[in-house]
Amino acid sequence: MSLYRDDGIVLRTHKLGEADRIVTVLTRRTGKIRGVAKGVRRTMSRFGARLEPFTHVDLQLHTGRTLDVITQAETIRPYGEALVTDYPRYTAGSAMLETADRLTLGEKEPALRQFLLLVGGLRTLGSGEHEPRLVLDAYFLRSLAVAGYAPALESCARCKAPAVRAFAIVAGGVVCGGCRPAGAAVPAGETLALMVALLKGDWLTADASDGRHRAECSGLVAAYLQWHLEHGIRSLRHVER
């Protein structure tokens, strides 16, 4: 029996049999893992509450034939406690977890940068320092960048010209007049500036942005993310815009 330890964020869970649960965790060293937590749905479970989504946990597991088995779980930080009573923050956090799950496709493939980004996003979301949708959009943009899909925002995605006229998802970001494909969006300059600020972590600029530019930014970022994932983020339908 091969034992190992790692810490990670619980992304999702689902039932297995009458008392067990399969827990999907994005871990610091191992990457995304799925482990069986035996008996955690029983009232007297020793660590069932520690294996809920949003929780940062320290785990001990042993390698199984198909799924690893969780033998110990200790809470490091329960990020969910700050989110479950606040609908905007809870739904934004749910979209973060789902996105992290989608962007880390392979199991047991190290994804340290995605893990650290998720921890930082949940911590910022729980602190209440910034508007939840801004935090979510910043997370989306940065997680895409880590995955190699950062949108071009300051020069044309196709020819690198500095004069940009539109935002085209299929082109990879902003485009100049000569490279603009049919159907490209034409966002306000302030919207593009907000996207740049969120990607770079310029919260002074982001927090000072206007509501209409935030809404336009959110629409573009969500569309860009889902196009690259080739899959909708179900949690987004509940996020307050």
JSON list of C-alpha atoms in Angstrom, two decimals:
[
{"chain": "A", "resi": 1, "resn": "MET", "atom": "CA", "xyz": [0.00, 0.00, 0.00]},
{"chain": "A", "resi": 2, "resn": "SER", "atom": "CA", "xyz": [1.56, 3.29, -1.15]},
{"chain": "A", "resi": 3, "resn": "LEU", "atom": "CA", "xyz": [0.82, 6.23, 1.18]},
{"chain": "A", "resi": 4, "resn": "TYR", "atom": "CA", "xyz": [1.30, 9.88, 0.31]},
{"chain": "A", "resi": 5, "resn": "ARG", "atom": "CA", "xyz": [0.34, 13.30, 1.68]},
{"chain": "A", "resi": 6, "resn": "ASP", "atom": "CA", "xyz": [-0.61, 16.54, -0.04]},
{"chain": "A", "resi": 7, "resn": "ASP", "atom": "CA", "xyz": [-2.69, 19.61, 0.61]},
{"chain": "A", "resi": 8, "resn": "GLY", "atom": "CA", "xyz": [-5.28, 21.06, -1.73]},
{"chain": "A", "resi": 9, "resn": "ILE", "atom": "CA", "xyz": [-8.60, 22.76, -2.37]},
{"chain": "A", "resi": 10, "resn": "VAL", "atom": "CA", "xyz": [-11.71, 20.58, -2.58]},
{"chain": "A", "resi": 11, "resn": "LEU", "atom": "CA", "xyz": [-13.31, 21.32, -5.97]},
{"chain": "A", "resi": 12, "resn": "ARG", "atom": "CA", "xyz": [-16.35, 19.07, -5.89]},
{"chain": "A", "resi": 13, "resn": "THR", "atom": "CA", "xyz": [-17.81, 15.90, -4.40]},
{"chain": "A", "resi": 14, "resn": "HIS", "atom": "CA", "xyz": [-20.35, 13.30, -5.40]},
{"chain": "A", "resi": 15, "resn": "LYS", "atom": "CA", "xyz": [-21.92, 10.31, -3.76]},
{"chain": "A", "resi": 16, "resn": "LEU", "atom": "CA", "xyz": [-20.60, 6.79, -4.07]},
{"chain": "A", "resi": 17, "resn": "GLY", "atom": "CA", "xyz": [-22.70, 3.91, -2.79]},
{"chain": "A", "resi": 18, "resn": "GLU", "atom": "CA", "xyz": [-24.62, 4.34, 0.44]},
{"chain": "A", "resi": 19, "resn": "ALA", "atom": "CA", "xyz": [-22.05, 6.06, 2.65]},
{"chain": "A", "resi": 20, "resn": "ASP", "atom": "CA", "xyz": [-18.96, 6.97, 0.61]},
{"chain": "A", "resi": 21, "resn": "ARG", "atom": "CA", "xyz": [-18.09, 10.04, -1.40]},
{"chain": "A", "resi": 22, "resn": "ILE", "atom": "CA", "xyz": [-15.70, 10.75, -4.27]},
{"chain": "A", "resi": 23, "resn": "VAL", "atom": "CA", "xyz": [-13.80, 13.97, -3.61]},
{"chain": "A", "resi": 24, "resn": "THR", "atom": "CA", "xyz": [-12.00, 15.93, -6.36]},
{"chain": "A", "resi": 25, "resn": "VAL", "atom": "CA", "xyz": [-9.11, 18.01, -5.02]},
{"chain": "A", "resi": 26, "resn": "LEU", "atom": "CA", "xyz": [-6.63, 20.34, -6.73]},
{"chain": "A", "resi": 27, "resn": "THR", "atom": "CA", "xyz": [-3.46, 19.72, -4.74]},
{"chain": "A", "resi": 28, "resn": "ARG", "atom": "CA", "xyz": [-0.21, 21.60, -4.36]},
{"chain": "A", "resi": 29, "resn": "ARG", "atom": "CA", "xyz": [2.22, 18.92, -5.57]},
{"chain": "A", "resi": 30, "resn": "THR", "atom": "CA", "xyz": [0.27, 16.09, -7.17]},
{"chain": "A", "resi": 31, "resn": "GLY", "atom": "CA", "xyz": [-2.18, 18.09, -9.25]},
{"chain": "A", "resi": 32, "resn": "LYS", "atom": "CA", "xyz": [-5.83, 17.15, -9.51]},
{"chain": "A", "resi": 33, "resn": "ILE", "atom": "CA", "xyz": [-6.77, 13.94, -7.74]},
{"chain": "A", "resi": 34, "resn": "ARG", "atom": "CA", "xyz": [-9.97, 12.02, -7.10]},
{"chain": "A", "resi": 35, "resn": "GLY", "atom": "CA", "xyz": [-10.13, 10.13, -3.85]},
{"chain": "A", "resi": 36, "resn": "VAL", "atom": "CA", "xyz": [-12.70, 7.99, -2.10]},
{"chain": "A", "resi": 37, "resn": "ALA", "atom": "CA", "xyz": [-13.67, 9.12, 1.39]},
{"chain": "A", "resi": 38, "resn": "LYS", "atom": "CA", "xyz": [-15.20, 6.04, 2.96]},
{"chain": "A", "resi": 39, "resn": "GLY", "atom": "CA", "xyz": [-18.16, 6.41, 5.30]},
{"chain": "A", "resi": 40, "resn": "VAL", "atom": "CA", "xyz": [-18.16, 10.23, 5.28]},
{"chain": "A", "resi": 41, "resn": "ARG", "atom": "CA", "xyz": [-21.90, 10.45, 4.69]},
{"chain": "A", "resi": 42, "resn": "ARG", "atom": "CA", "xyz": [-22.62, 8.74, 7.99]},
{"chain": "A", "resi": 43, "resn": "THR", "atom": "CA", "xyz": [-23.57, 10.94, 10.93]},
{"chain": "A", "resi": 44, "resn": "MET", "atom": "CA", "xyz": [-20.58, 9.78, 12.96]},
{"chain": "A", "resi": 45, "resn": "SER", "atom": "CA", "xyz": [-18.01, 10.37, 10.19]},
{"chain": "A", "resi": 46, "resn": "ARG", "atom": "CA", "xyz": [-14.67, 11.60, 11.54]},
{"chain": "A", "resi": 47, "resn": "PHE", "atom": "CA", "xyz": [-13.86, 13.99, 8.70]},
{"chain": "A", "resi": 48, "resn": "GLY", "atom": "CA", "xyz": [-16.87, 14.38, 6.41]},
{"chain": "A", "resi": 49, "resn": "ALA", "atom": "CA", "xyz": [-17.23, 18.11, 7.11]},
{"chain": "A", "resi": 50, "resn": "ARG", "atom": "CA", "xyz": [-13.57, 18.67, 6.24]},
{"chain": "A", "resi": 51, "resn": "LEU", "atom": "CA", "xyz": [-14.09, 17.43, 2.70]},
{"chain": "A", "resi": 52, "resn": "GLU", "atom": "CA", "xyz": [-16.57, 20.01, 1.45]},
{"chain": "A", "resi": 53, "resn": "PRO", "atom": "CA", "xyz": [-15.97, 22.31, -1.57]},
{"chain": "A", "resi": 54, "resn": "PHE", "atom": "CA", "xyz": [-13.90, 25.45, -0.87]},
{"chain": "A", "resi": 55, "resn": "THR", "atom": "CA", "xyz": [-12.00, 23.79, 1.97]},
{"chain": "A", "resi": 56, "resn": "HIS", "atom": "CA", "xyz": [-8.20, 23.83, 1.99]},
{"chain": "A", "resi": 57, "resn": "VAL", "atom": "CA", "xyz": [-7.26, 20.46, 3.46]},
{"chain": "A", "resi": 58, "resn": "ASP", "atom": "CA", "xyz": [-4.19, 18.44, 4.32]},
{"chain": "A", "resi": 59, "resn": "LEU", "atom": "CA", "xyz": [-4.73, 14.87, 3.13]},
{"chain": "A", "resi": 60, "resn": "GLN", "atom": "CA", "xyz": [-3.22, 11.46, 3.57]},
{"chain": "A", "resi": 61, "resn": "LEU", "atom": "CA", "xyz": [-4.13, 8.96, 0.87]},
{"chain": "A", "resi": 62, "resn": "HIS", "atom": "CA", "xyz": [-3.14, 5.51, -0.25]},
{"chain": "A", "resi": 63, "resn": "THR", "atom": "CA", "xyz": [-2.99, 4.58, -3.88]},
{"chain": "A", "resi": 64, "resn": "GLY", "atom": "CA", "xyz": [-5.81, 2.39, -5.12]},
{"chain": "A", "resi": 65, "resn": "ARG", "atom": "CA", "xyz": [-6.38, 0.48, -8.36]},
{"chain": "A", "resi": 66, "resn": "THR", "atom": "CA", "xyz": [-8.75, 3.05, -9.83]},
{"chain": "A", "resi": 67, "resn": "LEU", "atom": "CA", "xyz": [-9.28, 5.69, -7.15]},
{"chain": "A", "resi": 68, "resn": "ASP", "atom": "CA", "xyz": [-7.03, 6.61, -4.25]},
{"chain": "A", "resi": 69, "resn": "VAL", "atom": "CA", "xyz": [-8.48, 6.31, -0.75]},
{"chain": "A", "resi": 70, "resn": "ILE", "atom": "CA", "xyz": [-8.45, 9.24, 1.69]},
{"chain": "A", "resi": 71, "resn": "THR", "atom": "CA", "xyz": [-7.39, 8.01, 5.11]},
{"chain": "A", "resi": 72, "resn": "GLN", "atom": "CA", "xyz": [-6.84, 11.33, 6.91]},
{"chain": "A", "resi": 73, "resn": "ALA", "atom": "CA", "xyz": [-8.09, 14.89, 6.39]},
{"chain": "A", "resi": 74, "resn": "GLU", "atom": "CA", "xyz": [-7.22, 17.99, 8.41]},
{"chain": "A", "resi": 75, "resn": "THR", "atom": "CA", "xyz": [-8.62, 21.43, 7.68]},
{"chain": "A", "resi": 76, "resn": "ILE", "atom": "CA", "xyz": [-6.05, 24.11, 6.89]},
{"chain": "A", "resi": 77, "resn": "ARG", "atom": "CA", "xyz": [-8.53, 26.87, 6.05]},
{"chain": "A", "resi": 78, "resn": "PRO", "atom": "CA", "xyz": [-12.31, 26.63, 5.49]},
{"chain": "A", "resi": 79, "resn": "TYR", "atom": "CA", "xyz": [-12.74, 29.28, 2.78]},
{"chain": "A", "resi": 80, "resn": "GLY", "atom": "CA", "xyz": [-16.38, 28.31, 2.42]},
{"chain": "A", "resi": 81, "resn": "GLU", "atom": "CA", "xyz": [-17.28, 29.76, 5.82]},
{"chain": "A", "resi": 82, "resn": "ALA", "atom": "CA", "xyz": [-16.83, 33.31, 4.49]},
{"chain": "A", "resi": 83, "resn": "LEU", "atom": "CA", "xyz": [-18.74, 32.58, 1.28]},
{"chain": "A", "resi": 84, "resn": "VAL", "atom": "CA", "xyz": [-21.81, 30.47, 2.05]},
{"chain": "A", "resi": 85, "resn": "THR", "atom": "CA", "xyz": [-23.73, 33.30, 3.70]},
{"chain": "A", "resi": 86, "resn": "ASP", "atom": "CA", "xyz": [-23.03, 35.78, 0.87]},
{"chain": "A", "resi": 87, "resn": "TYR", "atom": "CA", "xyz": [-24.72, 34.82, -2.40]},
{"chain": "A", "resi": 88, "resn": "PRO", "atom": "CA", "xyz": [-22.58, 36.94, -4.78]},
{"chain": "A", "resi": 89, "resn": "ARG", "atom": "CA", "xyz": [-19.36, 35.65, -3.24]},
{"chain": "A", "resi": 90, "resn": "TYR", "atom": "CA", "xyz": [-20.58, 32.07, -3.04]},
{"chain": "A", "resi": 91, "resn": "THR", "atom": "CA", "xyz": [-21.60, 31.94, -6.70]},
{"chain": "A", "resi": 92, "resn": "ALA", "atom": "CA", "xyz": [-18.35, 33.62, -7.79]},
{"chain": "A", "resi": 93, "resn": "GLY", "atom": "CA", "xyz": [-16.40, 31.09, -5.73]},
{"chain": "A", "resi": 94, "resn": "SER", "atom": "CA", "xyz": [-18.36, 28.22, -7.27]},
{"chain": "A", "resi": 95, "resn": "ALA", "atom": "CA", "xyz": [-17.43, 29.47, -10.74]},
{"chain": "A", "resi": 96, "resn": "MET", "atom": "CA", "xyz": [-13.76, 29.56, -9.65]},
{"chain": "A", "resi": 97, "resn": "LEU", "atom": "CA", "xyz": [-13.87, 25.94, -8.50]},
{"chain": "A", "resi": 98, "resn": "GLU", "atom": "CA", "xyz": [-15.54, 24.80, -11.70]},
{"chain": "A", "resi": 99, "resn": "THR", "atom": "CA", "xyz": [-13.02, 26.68, -13.84]},
{"chain": "A", "resi": 100, "resn": "ALA", "atom": "CA", "xyz": [-10.07, 25.21, -11.94]},
{"chain": "A", "resi": 101, "resn": "ASP", "atom": "CA", "xyz": [-11.56, 21.77, -12.52]},
{"chain": "A", "resi": 102, "resn": "ARG", "atom": "CA", "xyz": [-11.99, 22.42, -16.26]},
{"chain": "A", "resi": 103, "resn": "LEU", "atom": "CA", "xyz": [-8.51, 23.89, -16.75]},
{"chain": "A", "resi": 104, "resn": "THR", "atom": "CA", "xyz": [-6.74, 20.97, -15.05]},
{"chain": "A", "resi": 105, "resn": "LEU", "atom": "CA", "xyz": [-7.89, 18.15, -17.26]},
{"chain": "A", "resi": 106, "resn": "GLY", "atom": "CA", "xyz": [-5.34, 15.47, -16.44]},
{"chain": "A", "resi": 107, "resn": "GLU", "atom": "CA", "xyz": [-5.27, 13.78, -13.06]},
{"chain": "A", "resi": 108, "resn": "LYS", "atom": "CA", "xyz": [-2.00, 13.69, -11.09]},
{"chain": "A", "resi": 109, "resn": "GLU", "atom": "CA", "xyz": [-0.37, 16.23, -13.40]},
{"chain": "A", "resi": 110, "resn": "PRO", "atom": "CA", "xyz": [1.31, 18.93, -11.25]},
{"chain": "A", "resi": 111, "resn": "ALA", "atom": "CA", "xyz": [-0.44, 22.31, -11.57]},
{"chain": "A", "resi": 112, "resn": "LEU", "atom": "CA", "xyz": [1.17, 24.41, -8.84]},
{"chain": "A", "resi": 113, "resn": "ARG", "atom": "CA", "xyz": [0.45, 27.79, -10.46]},
{"chain": "A", "resi": 114, "resn": "GLN", "atom": "CA", "xyz": [-3.23, 26.96, -10.91]},
{"chain": "A", "resi": 115, "resn": "PHE", "atom": "CA", "xyz": [-3.39, 25.79, -7.30]},
{"chain": "A", "resi": 116, "resn": "LEU", "atom": "CA", "xyz": [-1.76, 28.97, -5.95]},
{"chain": "A", "resi": 117, "resn": "LEU", "atom": "CA", "xyz": [-4.01, 31.12, -8.14]},
{"chain": "A", "resi": 118, "resn": "LEU", "atom": "CA", "xyz": [-7.13, 29.39, -6.81]},
{"chain": "A", "resi": 119, "resn": "VAL", "atom": "CA", "xyz": [-5.99, 29.77, -3.19]},
{"chain": "A", "resi": 120, "resn": "GLY", "atom": "CA", "xyz": [-5.29, 33.46, -3.76]},
{"chain": "A", "resi": 121, "resn": "GLY", "atom": "CA", "xyz": [-8.62, 33.97, -5.51]},
{"chain": "A", "resi": 122, "resn": "LEU", "atom": "CA", "xyz": [-10.63, 32.35, -2.72]},
{"chain": "A", "resi": 123, "resn": "ARG", "atom": "CA", "xyz": [-8.70, 34.28, -0.08]},
{"chain": "A", "resi": 124, "resn": "THR", "atom": "CA", "xyz": [-9.35, 37.60, -1.86]},
{"chain": "A", "resi": 125, "resn": "LEU", "atom": "CA", "xyz": [-13.00, 36.72, -2.42]},
{"chain": "A", "resi": 126, "resn": "GLY", "atom": "CA", "xyz": [-13.50, 35.89, 1.23]},
{"chain": "A", "resi": 127, "resn": "SER", "atom": "CA", "xyz": [-11.78, 39.06, 2.45]},
{"chain": "A", "resi": 128, "resn": "GLY", "atom": "CA", "xyz": [-14.49, 41.26, 0.93]},
{"chain": "A", "resi": 129, "resn": "GLU", "atom": "CA", "xyz": [-11.94, 43.83, -0.23]},
{"chain": "A", "resi": 130, "resn": "HIS", "atom": "CA", "xyz": [-13.18, 43.89, -3.82]},
{"chain": "A", "resi": 131, "resn": "GLU", "atom": "CA", "xyz": [-16.47, 43.42, -5.66]},
{"chain": "A", "resi": 132, "resn": "PRO", "atom": "CA", "xyz": [-17.00, 39.66, -6.22]},
{"chain": "A", "resi": 133, "resn": "ARG", "atom": "CA", "xyz": [-17.40, 39.84, -9.97]},
{"chain": "A", "resi": 134, "resn": "LEU", "atom": "CA", "xyz": [-14.14, 41.79, -10.29]},
{"chain": "A", "resi": 135, "resn": "VAL", "atom": "CA", "xyz": [-12.34, 39.09, -8.31]},
{"chain": "A", "resi": 136, "resn": "LEU", "atom": "CA", "xyz": [-13.90, 36.40, -10.49]},
{"chain": "A", "resi": 137, "resn": "ASP", "atom": "CA", "xyz": [-12.97, 38.12, -13.74]},
{"chain": "A", "resi": 138, "resn": "ALA", "atom": "CA", "xyz": [-9.41, 38.63, -12.49]},
{"chain": "A", "resi": 139, "resn": "TYR", "atom": "CA", "xyz": [-9.25, 34.92, -11.64]},
{"chain": "A", "resi": 140, "resn": "PHE", "atom": "CA", "xyz": [-10.59, 33.95, -15.06]},
{"chain": "A", "resi": 141, "resn": "LEU", "atom": "CA", "xyz": [-8.03, 36.09, -16.90]},
{"chain": "A", "resi": 142, "resn": "ARG", "atom": "CA", "xyz": [-5.08, 34.93, -14.80]},
{"chain": "A", "resi": 143, "resn": "SER", "atom": "CA", "xyz": [-6.03, 31.26, -14.90]},
{"chain": "A", "resi": 144, "resn": "LEU", "atom": "CA", "xyz": [-6.31, 31.50, -18.68]},
{"chain": "A", "resi": 145, "resn": "ALA", "atom": "CA", "xyz": [-2.87, 33.13, -18.78]},
{"chain": "A", "resi": 146, "resn": "VAL", "atom": "CA", "xyz": [-1.38, 30.32, -16.67]},
{"chain": "A", "resi": 147, "resn": "ALA", "atom": "CA", "xyz": [-2.95, 27.79, -19.06]},
{"chain": "A", "resi": 148, "resn": "GLY", "atom": "CA", "xyz": [-1.41, 29.59, -22.04]},
{"chain": "A", "resi": 149, "resn": "TYR", "atom": "CA", "xyz": [-4.57, 31.31, -23.28]},
{"chain": "A", "resi": 150, "resn": "ALA", "atom": "CA", "xyz": [-4.00, 34.91, -22.17]},
{"chain": "A", "resi": 151, "resn": "PRO", "atom": "CA", "xyz": [-5.94, 37.30, -24.42]},
{"chain": "A", "resi": 152, "resn": "ALA", "atom": "CA", "xyz": [-4.05, 40.00, -26.28]},
{"chain": "A", "resi": 153, "resn": "LEU", "atom": "CA", "xyz": [-5.22, 43.27, -24.72]},
{"chain": "A", "resi": 154, "resn": "GLU", "atom": "CA", "xyz": [-2.73, 45.99, -25.70]},
{"chain": "A", "resi": 155, "resn": "SER", "atom": "CA", "xyz": [-1.78, 45.21, -29.31]},
{"chain": "A", "resi": 156, "resn": "CYS", "atom": "CA", "xyz": [-3.43, 43.35, -32.19]},
{"chain": "A", "resi": 157, "resn": "ALA", "atom": "CA", "xyz": [-3.54, 39.59, -31.57]},
{"chain": "A", "resi": 158, "resn": "ARG", "atom": "CA", "xyz": [-2.76, 38.92, -35.23]},
{"chain": "A", "resi": 159, "resn": "CYS", "atom": "CA", "xyz": [-0.33, 41.57, -36.46]},
{"chain": "A", "resi": 160, "resn": "LYS", "atom": "CA", "xyz": [0.79, 43.19, -33.17]},
{"chain": "A", "resi": 161, "resn": "ALA", "atom": "CA", "xyz": [-0.24, 46.67, -34.37]},
{"chain": "A", "resi": 162, "resn": "PRO", "atom": "CA", "xyz": [-0.79, 49.05, -31.42]},
{"chain": "A", "resi": 163, "resn": "ALA", "atom": "CA", "xyz": [-3.99, 50.60, -32.82]},
{"chain": "A", "resi": 164, "resn": "VAL", "atom": "CA", "xyz": [-6.83, 48.33, -31.72]},
{"chain": "A", "resi": 165, "resn": "ARG", "atom": "CA", "xyz": [-10.44, 48.60, -32.86]},
{"chain": "A", "resi": 166, "resn": "ALA", "atom": "CA", "xyz": [-12.27, 45.53, -31.57]},
{"chain": "A", "resi": 167, "resn": "PHE", "atom": "CA", "xyz": [-12.18, 42.38, -29.44]},
{"chain": "A", "resi": 168, "resn": "ALA", "atom": "CA", "xyz": [-12.41, 39.08, -31.32]},
{"chain": "A", "resi": 169, "resn": "ILE", "atom": "CA", "xyz": [-12.54, 35.86, -29.31]},
{"chain": "A", "resi": 170, "resn": "VAL", "atom": "CA", "xyz": [-11.56, 33.69, -32.28]},
{"chain": "A", "resi": 171, "resn": "ALA", "atom": "CA", "xyz": [-8.52, 35.90, -32.96]},
{"chain": "A", "resi": 172, "resn": "GLY", "atom": "CA", "xyz": [-7.29, 35.72, -29.37]},
{"chain": "A", "resi": 173, "resn": "GLY", "atom": "CA", "xyz": [-8.10, 39.21, -28.09]},
{"chain": "A", "resi": 174, "resn": "VAL", "atom": "CA", "xyz": [-8.00, 42.75, -29.41]},
{"chain": "A", "resi": 175, "resn": "VAL", "atom": "CA", "xyz": [-7.51, 43.33, -33.13]},
{"chain": "A", "resi": 176, "resn": "CYS", "atom": "CA", "xyz": [-6.76, 46.28, -35.38]},
{"chain": "A", "resi": 177, "resn": "GLY", "atom": "CA", "xyz": [-9.08, 47.48, -38.13]},
{"chain": "A", "resi": 178, "resn": "GLY", "atom": "CA", "xyz": [-7.27, 45.48, -40.81]},
{"chain": "A", "resi": 179, "resn": "CYS", "atom": "CA", "xyz": [-7.39, 42.22, -38.87]},
{"chain": "A", "resi": 180, "resn": "ARG", "atom": "CA", "xyz": [-10.90, 42.60, -37.47]},
{"chain": "A", "resi": 181, "resn": "PRO", "atom": "CA", "xyz": [-13.07, 39.57, -38.32]},
{"chain": "A", "resi": 182, "resn": "ALA", "atom": "CA", "xyz": [-16.81, 39.72, -38.82]},
{"chain": "A", "resi": 183, "resn": "GLY", "atom": "CA", "xyz": [-18.80, 39.70, -35.60]},
{"chain": "A", "resi": 184, "resn": "ALA", "atom": "CA", "xyz": [-16.03, 41.14, -33.41]},
{"chain": "A", "resi": 185, "resn": "ALA", "atom": "CA", "xyz": [-17.18, 43.16, -30.40]},
{"chain": "A", "resi": 186, "resn": "VAL", "atom": "CA", "xyz": [-16.28, 46.84, -30.07]},
{"chain": "A", "resi": 187, "resn": "PRO", "atom": "CA", "xyz": [-15.84, 47.46, -26.33]},
{"chain": "A", "resi": 188, "resn": "ALA", "atom": "CA", "xyz": [-15.18, 50.83, -24.75]},
{"chain": "A", "resi": 189, "resn": "GLY", "atom": "CA", "xyz": [-11.58, 51.78, -24.16]},
{"chain": "A", "resi": 190, "resn": "GLU", "atom": "CA", "xyz": [-12.30, 51.82, -20.43]},
{"chain": "A", "resi": 191, "resn": "THR", "atom": "CA", "xyz": [-13.46, 48.20, -20.63]},
{"chain": "A", "resi": 192, "resn": "LEU", "atom": "CA", "xyz": [-10.19, 47.10, -22.20]},
{"chain": "A", "resi": 193, "resn": "ALA", "atom": "CA", "xyz": [-8.27, 49.11, -19.60]},
{"chain": "A", "resi": 194, "resn": "LEU", "atom": "CA", "xyz": [-10.21, 47.28, -16.87]},
{"chain": "A", "resi": 195, "resn": "MET", "atom": "CA", "xyz": [-9.32, 43.91, -18.39]},
{"chain": "A", "resi": 196, "resn": "VAL", "atom": "CA", "xyz": [-5.65, 44.89, -18.42]},
{"chain": "A", "resi": 197, "resn": "ALA", "atom": "CA", "xyz": [-5.88, 46.02, -14.79]},
{"chain": "A", "resi": 198, "resn": "LEU", "atom": "CA", "xyz": [-7.49, 42.75, -13.69]},
{"chain": "A", "resi": 199, "resn": "LEU", "atom": "CA", "xyz": [-4.90, 40.67, -15.51]},
{"chain": "A", "resi": 200, "resn": "LYS", "atom": "CA", "xyz": [-2.05, 42.65, -13.94]},
{"chain": "A", "resi": 201, "resn": "GLY", "atom": "CA", "xyz": [-3.56, 42.94, -10.46]},
{"chain": "A", "resi": 202, "resn": "ASP", "atom": "CA", "xyz": [-4.00, 46.72, -10.59]},
{"chain": "A", "resi": 203, "resn": "TRP", "atom": "CA", "xyz": [-6.81, 46.90, -8.03]},
{"chain": "A", "resi": 204, "resn": "LEU", "atom": "CA", "xyz": [-6.74, 50.70, -7.72]},
{"chain": "A", "resi": 205, "resn": "THR", "atom": "CA", "xyz": [-7.81, 50.97, -11.35]},
{"chain": "A", "resi": 206, "resn": "ALA", "atom": "CA", "xyz": [-10.21, 48.03, -11.16]},
{"chain": "A", "resi": 207, "resn": "ASP", "atom": "CA", "xyz": [-12.01, 49.25, -8.03]},
{"chain": "A", "resi": 208, "resn": "ALA", "atom": "CA", "xyz": [-12.45, 52.71, -9.55]},
{"chain": "A", "resi": 209, "resn": "SER", "atom": "CA", "xyz": [-14.07, 51.37, -12.73]},
{"chain": "A", "resi": 210, "resn": "ASP", "atom": "CA", "xyz": [-17.62, 52.21, -13.78]},
{"chain": "A", "resi": 211, "resn": "GLY", "atom": "CA", "xyz": [-20.44, 49.68, -13.52]},
{"chain": "A", "resi": 212, "resn": "ARG", "atom": "CA", "xyz": [-21.18, 49.60, -17.26]},
{"chain": "A", "resi": 213, "resn": "HIS", "atom": "CA", "xyz": [-17.54, 48.86, -18.05]},
{"chain": "A", "resi": 214, "resn": "ARG", "atom": "CA", "xyz": [-17.48, 46.09, -15.44]},
{"chain": "A", "resi": 215, "resn": "ALA", "atom": "CA", "xyz": [-20.55, 44.51, -17.03]},
{"chain": "A", "resi": 216, "resn": "GLU", "atom": "CA", "xyz": [-19.05, 44.71, -20.52]},
{"chain": "A", "resi": 217, "resn": "CYS", "atom": "CA", "xyz": [-15.77, 43.28, -19.22]},
{"chain": "A", "resi": 218, "resn": "SER", "atom": "CA", "xyz": [-17.55, 40.37, -17.54]},
{"chain": "A", "resi": 219, "resn": "GLY", "atom": "CA", "xyz": [-19.38, 39.46, -20.71]},
{"chain": "A", "resi": 220, "resn": "LEU", "atom": "CA", "xyz": [-16.22, 39.43, -22.80]},
{"chain": "A", "resi": 221, "resn": "VAL", "atom": "CA", "xyz": [-14.17, 37.52, -20.24]},
{"chain": "A", "resi": 222, "resn": "ALA", "atom": "CA", "xyz": [-16.85, 34.87, -19.74]},
{"chain": "A", "resi": 223, "resn": "ALA", "atom": "CA", "xyz": [-17.27, 34.37, -23.48]},
{"chain": "A", "resi": 224, "resn": "TYR", "atom": "CA", "xyz": [-13.51, 34.15, -24.02]},
{"chain": "A", "resi": 225, "resn": "LEU", "atom": "CA", "xyz": [-13.08, 31.64, -21.19]},
{"chain": "A", "resi": 226, "resn": "GLN", "atom": "CA", "xyz": [-15.88, 29.36, -22.32]},
{"chain": "A", "resi": 227, "resn": "TRP", "atom": "CA", "xyz": [-14.73, 29.47, -25.95]},
{"chain": "A", "resi": 228, "resn": "HIS", "atom": "CA", "xyz": [-11.28, 28.24, -24.95]},
{"chain": "A", "resi": 229, "resn": "LEU", "atom": "CA", "xyz": [-12.68, 25.61, -22.61]},
{"chain": "A", "resi": 230, "resn": "GLU", "atom": "CA", "xyz": [-15.06, 24.45, -25.34]},
{"chain": "A", "resi": 231, "resn": "HIS", "atom": "CA", "xyz": [-17.55, 24.02, -22.53]},
{"chain": "A", "resi": 232, "resn": "GLY", "atom": "CA", "xyz": [-19.92, 26.27, -20.63]},
{"chain": "A", "resi": 233, "resn": "ILE", "atom": "CA", "xyz": [-19.32, 27.09, -16.97]},
{"chain": "A", "resi": 234, "resn": "ARG", "atom": "CA", "xyz": [-22.62, 26.13, -15.38]},
{"chain": "A", "resi": 235, "resn": "SER", "atom": "CA", "xyz": [-22.00, 28.17, -12.24]},
{"chain": "A", "resi": 236, "resn": "LEU", "atom": "CA", "xyz": [-21.90, 31.39, -14.28]},
{"chain": "A", "resi": 237, "resn": "ARG", "atom": "CA", "xyz": [-25.66, 31.37, -14.77]},
{"chain": "A", "resi": 238, "resn": "HIS", "atom": "CA", "xyz": [-26.02, 32.06, -11.04]},
{"chain": "A", "resi": 239, "resn": "VAL", "atom": "CA", "xyz": [-23.34, 34.77, -10.79]},
{"chain": "A", "resi": 240, "resn": "GLU", "atom": "CA", "xyz": [-24.77, 38.24, -10.27]},
{"chain": "A", "resi": 241, "resn": "ARG", "atom": "CA", "xyz": [-23.72, 40.54, -13.08]}
]
